[in-house]
Coordinates of C-alpha atoms (C1' of nucleotides) in Angstrom, one line a residue:
Chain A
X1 CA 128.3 100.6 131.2
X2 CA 125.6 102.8 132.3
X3 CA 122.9 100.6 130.9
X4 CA 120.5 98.9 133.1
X5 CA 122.2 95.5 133.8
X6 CA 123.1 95.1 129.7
X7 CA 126.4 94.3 128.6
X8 CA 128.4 95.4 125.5
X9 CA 129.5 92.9 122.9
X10 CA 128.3 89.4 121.4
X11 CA 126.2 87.5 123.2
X12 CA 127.5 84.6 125.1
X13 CA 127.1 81.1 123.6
X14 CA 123.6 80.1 125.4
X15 CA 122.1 83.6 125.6
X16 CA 119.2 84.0 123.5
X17 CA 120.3 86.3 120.3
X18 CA 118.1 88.5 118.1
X19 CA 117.2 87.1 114.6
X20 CA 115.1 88.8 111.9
X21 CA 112.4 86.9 112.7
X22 CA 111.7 88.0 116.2
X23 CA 112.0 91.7 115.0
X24 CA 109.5 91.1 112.2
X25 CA 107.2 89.4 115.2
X26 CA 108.0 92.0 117.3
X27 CA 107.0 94.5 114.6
X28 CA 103.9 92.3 113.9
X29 CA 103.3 93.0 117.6
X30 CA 103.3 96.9 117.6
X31 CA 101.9 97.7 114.7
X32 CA 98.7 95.3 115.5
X33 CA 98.1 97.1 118.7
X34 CA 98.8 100.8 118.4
X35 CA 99.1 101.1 114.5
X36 CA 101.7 101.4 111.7
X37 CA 102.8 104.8 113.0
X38 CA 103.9 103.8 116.6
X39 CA 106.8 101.3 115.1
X40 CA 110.1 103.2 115.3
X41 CA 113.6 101.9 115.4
X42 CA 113.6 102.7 118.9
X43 CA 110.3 101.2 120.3
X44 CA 110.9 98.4 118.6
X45 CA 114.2 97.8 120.3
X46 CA 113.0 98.4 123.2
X47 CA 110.2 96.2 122.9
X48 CA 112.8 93.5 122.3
X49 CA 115.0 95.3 125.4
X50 CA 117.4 95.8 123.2
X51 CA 119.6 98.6 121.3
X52 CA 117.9 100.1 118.2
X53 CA 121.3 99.7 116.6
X54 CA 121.0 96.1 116.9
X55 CA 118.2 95.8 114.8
X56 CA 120.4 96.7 111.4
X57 CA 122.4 94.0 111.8
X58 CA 119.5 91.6 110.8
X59 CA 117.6 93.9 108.7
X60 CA 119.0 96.7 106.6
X61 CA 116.8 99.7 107.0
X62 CA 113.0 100.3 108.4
X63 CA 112.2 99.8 104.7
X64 CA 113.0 96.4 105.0
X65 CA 111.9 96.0 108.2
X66 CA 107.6 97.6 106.6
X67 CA 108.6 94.9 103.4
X68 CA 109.7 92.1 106.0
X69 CA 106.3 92.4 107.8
X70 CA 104.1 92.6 104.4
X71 CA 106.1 89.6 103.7
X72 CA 105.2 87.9 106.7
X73 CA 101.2 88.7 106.2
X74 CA 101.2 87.1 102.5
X75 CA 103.1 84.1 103.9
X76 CA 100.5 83.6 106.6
X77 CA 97.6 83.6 104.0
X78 CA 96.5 80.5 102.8
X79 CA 93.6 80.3 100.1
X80 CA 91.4 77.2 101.0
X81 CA 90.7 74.6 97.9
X82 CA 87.9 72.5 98.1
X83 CA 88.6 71.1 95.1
X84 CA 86.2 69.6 92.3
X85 CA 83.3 68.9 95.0
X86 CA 81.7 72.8 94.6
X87 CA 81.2 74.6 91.4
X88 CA 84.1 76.1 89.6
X89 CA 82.3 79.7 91.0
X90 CA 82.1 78.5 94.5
X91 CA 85.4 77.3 94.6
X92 CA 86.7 80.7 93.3
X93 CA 84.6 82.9 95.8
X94 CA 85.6 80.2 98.5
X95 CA 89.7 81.4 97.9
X96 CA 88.3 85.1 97.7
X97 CA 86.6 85.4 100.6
X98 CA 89.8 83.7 102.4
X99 CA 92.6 86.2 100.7
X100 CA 89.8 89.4 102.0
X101 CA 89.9 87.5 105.0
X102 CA 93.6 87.5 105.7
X103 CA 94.2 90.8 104.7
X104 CA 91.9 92.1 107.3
X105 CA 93.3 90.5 109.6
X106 CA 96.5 93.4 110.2
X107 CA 94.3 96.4 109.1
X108 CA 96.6 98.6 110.1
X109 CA 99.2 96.8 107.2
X110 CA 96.6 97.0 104.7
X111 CA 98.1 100.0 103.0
X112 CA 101.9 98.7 103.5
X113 CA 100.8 94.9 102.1
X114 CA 99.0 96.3 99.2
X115 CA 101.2 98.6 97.8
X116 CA 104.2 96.2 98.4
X117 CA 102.6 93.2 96.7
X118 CA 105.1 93.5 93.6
X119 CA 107.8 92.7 96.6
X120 CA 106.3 89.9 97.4
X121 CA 105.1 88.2 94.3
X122 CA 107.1 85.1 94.9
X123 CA 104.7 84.2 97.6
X124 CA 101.7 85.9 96.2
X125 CA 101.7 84.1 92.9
X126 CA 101.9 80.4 94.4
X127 CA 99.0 81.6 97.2
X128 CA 96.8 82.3 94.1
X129 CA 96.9 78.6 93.0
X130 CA 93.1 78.2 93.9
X131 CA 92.2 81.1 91.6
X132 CA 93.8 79.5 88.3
X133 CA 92.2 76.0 89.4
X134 CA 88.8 77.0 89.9
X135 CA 88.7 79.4 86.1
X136 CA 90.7 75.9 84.8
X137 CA 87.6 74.3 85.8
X138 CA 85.3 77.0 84.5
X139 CA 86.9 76.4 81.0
X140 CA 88.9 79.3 80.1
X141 CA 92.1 79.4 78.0
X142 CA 95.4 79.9 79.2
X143 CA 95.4 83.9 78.7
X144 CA 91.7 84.1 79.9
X145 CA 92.7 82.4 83.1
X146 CA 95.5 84.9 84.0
X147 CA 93.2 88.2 82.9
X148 CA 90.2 87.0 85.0
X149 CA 92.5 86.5 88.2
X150 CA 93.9 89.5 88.4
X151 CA 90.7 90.8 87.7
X152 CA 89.6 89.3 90.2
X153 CA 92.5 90.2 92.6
X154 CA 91.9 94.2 91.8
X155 CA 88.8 94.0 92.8
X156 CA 89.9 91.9 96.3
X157 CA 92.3 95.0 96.7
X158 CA 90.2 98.0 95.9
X159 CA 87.5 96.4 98.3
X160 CA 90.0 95.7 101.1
X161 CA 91.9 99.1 100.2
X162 CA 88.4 100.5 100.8
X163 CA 87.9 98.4 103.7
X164 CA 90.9 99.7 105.7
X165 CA 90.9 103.1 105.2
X166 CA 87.1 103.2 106.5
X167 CA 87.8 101.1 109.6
X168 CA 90.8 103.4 110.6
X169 CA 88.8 106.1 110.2
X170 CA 85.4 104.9 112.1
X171 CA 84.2 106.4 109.3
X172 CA 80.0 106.1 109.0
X173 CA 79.0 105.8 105.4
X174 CA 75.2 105.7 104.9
X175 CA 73.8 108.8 107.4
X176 CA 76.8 111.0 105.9
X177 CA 76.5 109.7 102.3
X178 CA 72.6 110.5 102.7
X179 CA 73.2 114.2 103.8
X180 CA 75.6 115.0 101.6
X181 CA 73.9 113.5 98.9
X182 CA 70.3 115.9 99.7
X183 CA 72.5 118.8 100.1
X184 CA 73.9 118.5 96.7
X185 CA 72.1 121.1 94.2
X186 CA 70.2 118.0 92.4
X187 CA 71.2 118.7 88.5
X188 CA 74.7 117.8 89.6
X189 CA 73.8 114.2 89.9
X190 CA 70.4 113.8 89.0
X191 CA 70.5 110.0 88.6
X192 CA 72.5 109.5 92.2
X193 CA 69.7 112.1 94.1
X194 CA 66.9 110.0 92.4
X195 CA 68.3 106.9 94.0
X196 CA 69.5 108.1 96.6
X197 CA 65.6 109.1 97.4
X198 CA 64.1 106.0 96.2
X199 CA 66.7 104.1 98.4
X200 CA 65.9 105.9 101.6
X201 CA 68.3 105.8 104.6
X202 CA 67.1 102.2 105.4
X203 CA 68.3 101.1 101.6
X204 CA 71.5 102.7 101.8
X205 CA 72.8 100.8 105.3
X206 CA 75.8 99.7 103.8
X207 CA 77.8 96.7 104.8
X208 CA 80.9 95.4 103.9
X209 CA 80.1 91.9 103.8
X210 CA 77.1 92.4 101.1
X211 CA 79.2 94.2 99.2
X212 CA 81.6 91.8 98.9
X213 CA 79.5 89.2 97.9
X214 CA 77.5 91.2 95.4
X215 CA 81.1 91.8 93.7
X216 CA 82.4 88.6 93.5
X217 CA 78.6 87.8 92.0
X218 CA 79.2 90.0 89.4
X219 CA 82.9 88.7 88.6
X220 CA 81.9 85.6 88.7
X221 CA 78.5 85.9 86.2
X222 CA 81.0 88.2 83.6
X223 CA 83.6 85.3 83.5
X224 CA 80.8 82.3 83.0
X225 CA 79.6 85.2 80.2
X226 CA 83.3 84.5 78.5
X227 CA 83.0 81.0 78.7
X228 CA 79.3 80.7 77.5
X229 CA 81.0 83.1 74.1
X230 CA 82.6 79.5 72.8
Chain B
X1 CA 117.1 139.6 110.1
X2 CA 120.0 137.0 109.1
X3 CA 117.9 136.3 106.1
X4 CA 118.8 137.2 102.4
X5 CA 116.5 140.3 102.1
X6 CA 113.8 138.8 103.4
X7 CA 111.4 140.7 105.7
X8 CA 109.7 139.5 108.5
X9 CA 106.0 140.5 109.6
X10 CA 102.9 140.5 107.2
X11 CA 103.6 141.6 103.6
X12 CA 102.6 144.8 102.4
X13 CA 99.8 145.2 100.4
X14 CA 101.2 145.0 96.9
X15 CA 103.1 142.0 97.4
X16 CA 102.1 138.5 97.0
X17 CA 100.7 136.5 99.7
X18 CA 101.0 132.9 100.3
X19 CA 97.6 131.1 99.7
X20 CA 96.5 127.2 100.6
X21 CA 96.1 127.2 96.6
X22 CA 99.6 128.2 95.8
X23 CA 100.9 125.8 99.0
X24 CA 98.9 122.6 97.2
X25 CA 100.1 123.3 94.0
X26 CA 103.8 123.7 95.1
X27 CA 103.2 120.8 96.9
X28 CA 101.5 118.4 93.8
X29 CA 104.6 119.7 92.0
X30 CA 107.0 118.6 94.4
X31 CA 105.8 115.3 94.4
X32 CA 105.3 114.4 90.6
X33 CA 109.0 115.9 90.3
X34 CA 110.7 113.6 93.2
X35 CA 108.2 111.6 95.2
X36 CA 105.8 111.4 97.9
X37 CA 109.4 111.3 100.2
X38 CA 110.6 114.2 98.7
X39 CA 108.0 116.0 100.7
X40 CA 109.2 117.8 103.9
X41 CA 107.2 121.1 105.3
X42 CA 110.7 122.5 105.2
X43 CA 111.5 121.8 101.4
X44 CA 108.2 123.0 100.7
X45 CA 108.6 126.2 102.3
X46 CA 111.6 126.4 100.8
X47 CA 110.6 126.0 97.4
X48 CA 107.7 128.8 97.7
X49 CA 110.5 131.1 99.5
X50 CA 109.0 131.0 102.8
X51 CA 109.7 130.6 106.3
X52 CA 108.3 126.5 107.1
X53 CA 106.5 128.0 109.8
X54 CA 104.7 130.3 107.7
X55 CA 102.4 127.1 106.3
X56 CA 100.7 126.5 109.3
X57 CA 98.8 129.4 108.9
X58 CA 97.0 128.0 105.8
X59 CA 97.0 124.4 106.5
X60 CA 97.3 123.0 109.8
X61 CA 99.6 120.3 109.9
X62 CA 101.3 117.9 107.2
X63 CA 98.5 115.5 106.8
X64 CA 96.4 118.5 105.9
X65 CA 99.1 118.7 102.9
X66 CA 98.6 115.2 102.3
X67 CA 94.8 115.5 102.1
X68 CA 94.2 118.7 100.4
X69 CA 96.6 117.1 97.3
X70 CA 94.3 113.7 97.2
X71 CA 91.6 116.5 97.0
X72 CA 93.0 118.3 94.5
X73 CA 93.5 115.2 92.3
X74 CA 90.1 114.5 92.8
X75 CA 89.0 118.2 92.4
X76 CA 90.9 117.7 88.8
X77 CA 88.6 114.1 87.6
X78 CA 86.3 114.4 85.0
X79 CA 84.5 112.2 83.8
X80 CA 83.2 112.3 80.5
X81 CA 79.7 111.3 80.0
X82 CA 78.7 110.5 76.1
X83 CA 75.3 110.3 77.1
X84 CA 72.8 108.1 75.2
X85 CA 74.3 107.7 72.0
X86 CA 76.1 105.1 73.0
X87 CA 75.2 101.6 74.6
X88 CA 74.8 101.4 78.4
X89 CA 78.3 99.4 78.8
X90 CA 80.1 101.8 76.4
X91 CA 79.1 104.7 78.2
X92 CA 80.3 102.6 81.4
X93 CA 83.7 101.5 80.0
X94 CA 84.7 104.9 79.1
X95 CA 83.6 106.9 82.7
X96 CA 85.7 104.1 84.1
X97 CA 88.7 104.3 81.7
X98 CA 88.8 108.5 82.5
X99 CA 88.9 107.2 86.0
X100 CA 91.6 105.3 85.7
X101 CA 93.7 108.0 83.4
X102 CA 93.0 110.2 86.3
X103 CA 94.7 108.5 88.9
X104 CA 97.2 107.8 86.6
X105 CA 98.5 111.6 86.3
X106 CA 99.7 111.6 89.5
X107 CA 101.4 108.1 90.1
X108 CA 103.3 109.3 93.1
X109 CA 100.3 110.3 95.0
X110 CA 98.2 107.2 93.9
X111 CA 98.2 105.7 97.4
X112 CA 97.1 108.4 99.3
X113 CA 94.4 109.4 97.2
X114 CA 93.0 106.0 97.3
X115 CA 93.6 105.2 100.8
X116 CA 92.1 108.6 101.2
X117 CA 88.9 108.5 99.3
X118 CA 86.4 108.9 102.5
X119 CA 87.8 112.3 103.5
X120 CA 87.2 113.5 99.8
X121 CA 83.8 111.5 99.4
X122 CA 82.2 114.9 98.7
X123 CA 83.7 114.9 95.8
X124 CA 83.8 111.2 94.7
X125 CA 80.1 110.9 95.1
X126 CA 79.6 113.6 92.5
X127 CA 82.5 113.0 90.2
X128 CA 80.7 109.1 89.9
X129 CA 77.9 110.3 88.1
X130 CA 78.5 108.6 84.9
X131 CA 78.8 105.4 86.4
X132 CA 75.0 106.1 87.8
X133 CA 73.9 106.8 84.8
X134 CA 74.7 104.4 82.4
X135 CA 74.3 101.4 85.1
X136 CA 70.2 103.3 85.3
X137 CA 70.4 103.1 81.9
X138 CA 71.5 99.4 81.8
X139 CA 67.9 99.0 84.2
X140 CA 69.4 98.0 87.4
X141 CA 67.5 98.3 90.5
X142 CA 68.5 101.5 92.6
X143 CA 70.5 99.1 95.3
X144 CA 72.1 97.4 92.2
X145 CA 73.4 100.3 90.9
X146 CA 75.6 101.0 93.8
X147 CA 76.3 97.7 94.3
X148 CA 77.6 97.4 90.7
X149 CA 79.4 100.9 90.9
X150 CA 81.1 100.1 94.0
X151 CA 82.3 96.7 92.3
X152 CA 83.6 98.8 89.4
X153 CA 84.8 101.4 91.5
X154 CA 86.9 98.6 93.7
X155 CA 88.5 97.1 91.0
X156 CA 90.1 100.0 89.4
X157 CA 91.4 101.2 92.5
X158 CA 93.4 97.7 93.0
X159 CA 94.1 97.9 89.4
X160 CA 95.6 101.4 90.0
X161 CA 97.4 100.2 92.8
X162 CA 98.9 98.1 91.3
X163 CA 99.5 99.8 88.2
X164 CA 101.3 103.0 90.6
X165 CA 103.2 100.4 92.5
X166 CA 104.9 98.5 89.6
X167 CA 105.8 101.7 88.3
X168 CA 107.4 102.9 91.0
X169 CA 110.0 100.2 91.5
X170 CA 110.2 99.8 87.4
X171 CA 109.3 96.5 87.5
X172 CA 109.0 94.0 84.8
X173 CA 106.5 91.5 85.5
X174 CA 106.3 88.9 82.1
X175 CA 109.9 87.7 82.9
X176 CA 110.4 87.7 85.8
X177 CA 107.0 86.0 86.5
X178 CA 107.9 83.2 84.1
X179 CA 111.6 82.5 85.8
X180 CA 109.7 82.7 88.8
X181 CA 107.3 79.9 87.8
X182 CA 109.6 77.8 86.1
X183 CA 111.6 77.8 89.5
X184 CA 108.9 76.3 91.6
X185 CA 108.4 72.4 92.5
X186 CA 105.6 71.8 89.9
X187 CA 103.8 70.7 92.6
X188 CA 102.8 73.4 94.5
X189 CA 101.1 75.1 92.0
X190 CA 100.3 73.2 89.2
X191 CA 97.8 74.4 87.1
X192 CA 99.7 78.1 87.4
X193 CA 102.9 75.9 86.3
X194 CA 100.8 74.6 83.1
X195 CA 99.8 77.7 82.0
X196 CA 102.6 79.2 81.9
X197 CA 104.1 76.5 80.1
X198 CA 101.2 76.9 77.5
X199 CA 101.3 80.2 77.1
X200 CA 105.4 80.5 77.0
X201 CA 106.9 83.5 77.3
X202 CA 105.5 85.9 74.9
X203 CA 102.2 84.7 75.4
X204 CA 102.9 86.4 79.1
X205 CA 103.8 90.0 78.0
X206 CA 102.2 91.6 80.3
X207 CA 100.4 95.1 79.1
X208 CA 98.3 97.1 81.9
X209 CA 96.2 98.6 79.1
X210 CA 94.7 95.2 77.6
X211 CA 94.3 94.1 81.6
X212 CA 92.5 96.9 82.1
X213 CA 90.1 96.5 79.2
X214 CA 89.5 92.6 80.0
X215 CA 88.8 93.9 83.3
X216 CA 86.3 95.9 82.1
X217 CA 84.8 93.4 79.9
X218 CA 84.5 90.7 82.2
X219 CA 82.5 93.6 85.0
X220 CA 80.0 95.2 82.1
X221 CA 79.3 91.5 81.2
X222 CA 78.3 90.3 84.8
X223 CA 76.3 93.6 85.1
X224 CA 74.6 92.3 82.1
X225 CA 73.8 89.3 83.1
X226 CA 72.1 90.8 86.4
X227 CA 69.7 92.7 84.4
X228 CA 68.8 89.3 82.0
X229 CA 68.3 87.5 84.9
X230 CA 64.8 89.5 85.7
Chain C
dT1 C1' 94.4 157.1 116.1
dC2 C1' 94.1 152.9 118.2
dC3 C1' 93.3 148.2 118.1
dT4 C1' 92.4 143.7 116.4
dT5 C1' 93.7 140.5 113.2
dA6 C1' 96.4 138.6 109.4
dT7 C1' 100.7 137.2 107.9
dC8 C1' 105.3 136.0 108.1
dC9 C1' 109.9 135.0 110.5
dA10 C1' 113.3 133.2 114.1
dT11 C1' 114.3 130.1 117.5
dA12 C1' 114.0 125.9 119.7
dC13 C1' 112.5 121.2 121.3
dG14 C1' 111.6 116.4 121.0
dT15 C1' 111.8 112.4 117.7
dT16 C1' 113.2 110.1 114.0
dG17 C1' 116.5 107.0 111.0
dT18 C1' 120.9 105.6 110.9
dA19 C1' 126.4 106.3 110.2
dC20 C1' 130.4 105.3 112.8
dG21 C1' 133.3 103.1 116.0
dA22 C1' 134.2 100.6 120.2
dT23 C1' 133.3 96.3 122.8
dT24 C1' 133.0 91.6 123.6
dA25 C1' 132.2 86.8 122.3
dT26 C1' 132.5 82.9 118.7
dG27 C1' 134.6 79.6 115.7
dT28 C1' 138.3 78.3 112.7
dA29 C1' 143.4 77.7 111.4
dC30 C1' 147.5 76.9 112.8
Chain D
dG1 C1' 146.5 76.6 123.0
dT2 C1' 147.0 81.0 120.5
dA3 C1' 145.9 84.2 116.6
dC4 C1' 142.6 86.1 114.1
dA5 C1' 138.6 87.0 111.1
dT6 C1' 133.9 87.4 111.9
dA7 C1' 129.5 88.1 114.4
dA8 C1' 126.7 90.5 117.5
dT9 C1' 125.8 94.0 120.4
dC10 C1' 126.1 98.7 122.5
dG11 C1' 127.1 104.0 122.9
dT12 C1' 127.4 108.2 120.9
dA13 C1' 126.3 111.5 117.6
dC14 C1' 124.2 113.9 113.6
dA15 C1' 121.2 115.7 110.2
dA16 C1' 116.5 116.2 109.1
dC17 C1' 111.9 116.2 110.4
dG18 C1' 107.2 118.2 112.3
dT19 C1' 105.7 121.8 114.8
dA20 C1' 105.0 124.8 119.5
dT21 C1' 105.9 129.3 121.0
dG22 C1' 106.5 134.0 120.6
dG23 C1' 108.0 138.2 118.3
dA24 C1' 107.8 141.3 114.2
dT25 C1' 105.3 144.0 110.9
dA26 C1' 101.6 145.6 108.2
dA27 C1' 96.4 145.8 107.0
dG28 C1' 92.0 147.4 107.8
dG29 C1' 88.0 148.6 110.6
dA30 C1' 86.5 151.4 114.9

DNA sequence: TCCTTATCCATACGTTGTACGATTATGTAC
DNA sequence: GTACATAATCGTACAACGTATGGATAAGGA
């Protein structure tokens, strides 16, 4: 009993007791505030005040533990729906925006959520409900429906990929893109160095947001293009 | 000099010298063999018959590793560029399907190159030069082009996340999606509930290839319709 | 010849995930 | 009540990891 104060054993009867879901909160916790590399075993029991080797009795390995919390971000997304009052196209960028939305908001999960969505496909394919009701509205079959979602969804995840990597990095990408670009030996990539030029720095100001937009523009024209083809 | 004829202190003159190159490649082969996990500074060492230590004087820590094999995937793209004989969207489709092939060589590595894509932006930028052209070609403004390449670029980066992830936990999507579905309170999601029901199960099969292409399809026709709409 | 620099090796430290077993309480069966 | 299986925690310990430090040896220019 060297421990500060702690005792050995089970918990007493009114004690409060550990449970997966106030590791995974925990978790949530850390890796918010000092990113996915500071959660250990150990800081996350002692975050909890409690002994690492506590944790595995609620949650198998750290694996589970990355998987519990991706879990937890897809649970907490919820696609609005505002049903048959907008356009079908409106309605679909609507649910879009909200599912870039909640990934961005754990950046530092980004990586762990994305690449662990096959984990989690119970949830995801029940949170995409608002995707097949909006290309039900815009007419397409069955098949078409499933294609253009997860069209749709690749896109969501290369942007936010994209998104993520940038903001961990404080990474500026107009000025640099502009010098590397003029320092490039201009038959390389003639038609980027012409626009790149024509664009000036002013033109190539990128922003997130825009670019979103102008993507889900796109989507959305090429799936009204399928429907228009009947 | 416990070690099995091994000498310490520089090598002579004759004798072959460890290089970042060979390090890399050791490395990449590593990691298509047994997994991004399988990678240790020590196993690496090991595997070129060198002291762990000795690494750090061609690459500075692990992440340099990490970084100089997204690189080298990169480093390895090409994309192929028909030129004019083909139609605008053609000439697209195929720049973006060598893209895609390219990321699929190395499955293992997938997530870090693409989560790793602004430290090797030198190389992106260039390597995207098809995409350029035949979106110039397809008479998009200069902003539009990089709008419309980003888009593209976006979506098969979540498509190859997804497409590396799946394969890594051999997971088989068309069946278990459908038991899935079938499990749920109609309710909750029931225009995904209908179409599965329509399409049945081997309507479902899921194939990444025909994805891909409807992908495609559905991005060259929205493209299209920006340039009609001028 | 001397000296700087390149290259590699040996040892060692702090951290990590977690296997194993001991310790203490709970809840059920008799 | 009294056993006893089970649950929940703690303490110790280990192998593997990344890498800091410093020593050994040779290359190559002064």
């Amino acid at each position: 009993m060297v421990n500060g104060g702690k005792r050995s054993g089970r918990p007493r009867a009114g004690e409060e007791r550990l449970s997966r879901d106030a590791i995974l909160t925990a978790a949530l916790g850390i890796v918010d505030d000092e990113g996915i590399d500071a959660l250990t075993m150990r800081r996350l029991a002692a975050t909890l005040k409690v002994n690492p080797m506590s944790l595995y009795h609620h949650l198998p390995n750290k694996a589970a533990v990355l998987a519990g919390l991706a879990e937890l971000v897809f649970a907490g997304l919820e696609l609005p729906d505002p049903g048959d009052s907008v356009p079908w196209d409106e309605q679909l960028k609507q649910a879009a925006r909200a599912y870039r939305d909640g990934l961005r908001q754990h950046p530092n999960l980004a990586l762990q959520v994305l690449s662990d969505t096959a984990a989690v496909s119970d949830v995801v394919v029940v949170t995409m409900e608002p995707f097949y009701r909006a290309l039900d509205r815009a007419g397409l079959a069955p098949r078409e429906i499933f294609e253009a979602a997860n069209t749709l969804i690749d896109f969501i995840h290369g942007f936010s990929l994209g998104e993520a990597s940038v903001r961990a990095e404080t990474f500026e990408l107009a000025p640099d893109l502009l010098t590397r670009v003029r320092a490039l030996p201009a038959h390389k990539a003639p038609t980027l160095t012409r626009i790149v030029n024509d664009l000036g720095a002013d033109g190539l100001a990128y922003d997130f947001d825009s670019g979103f937009e102008s993507g889900l523009s796109t989507l959305t024209a090429g799936i009204a293009a399928t429907v228009r083809r009947r």
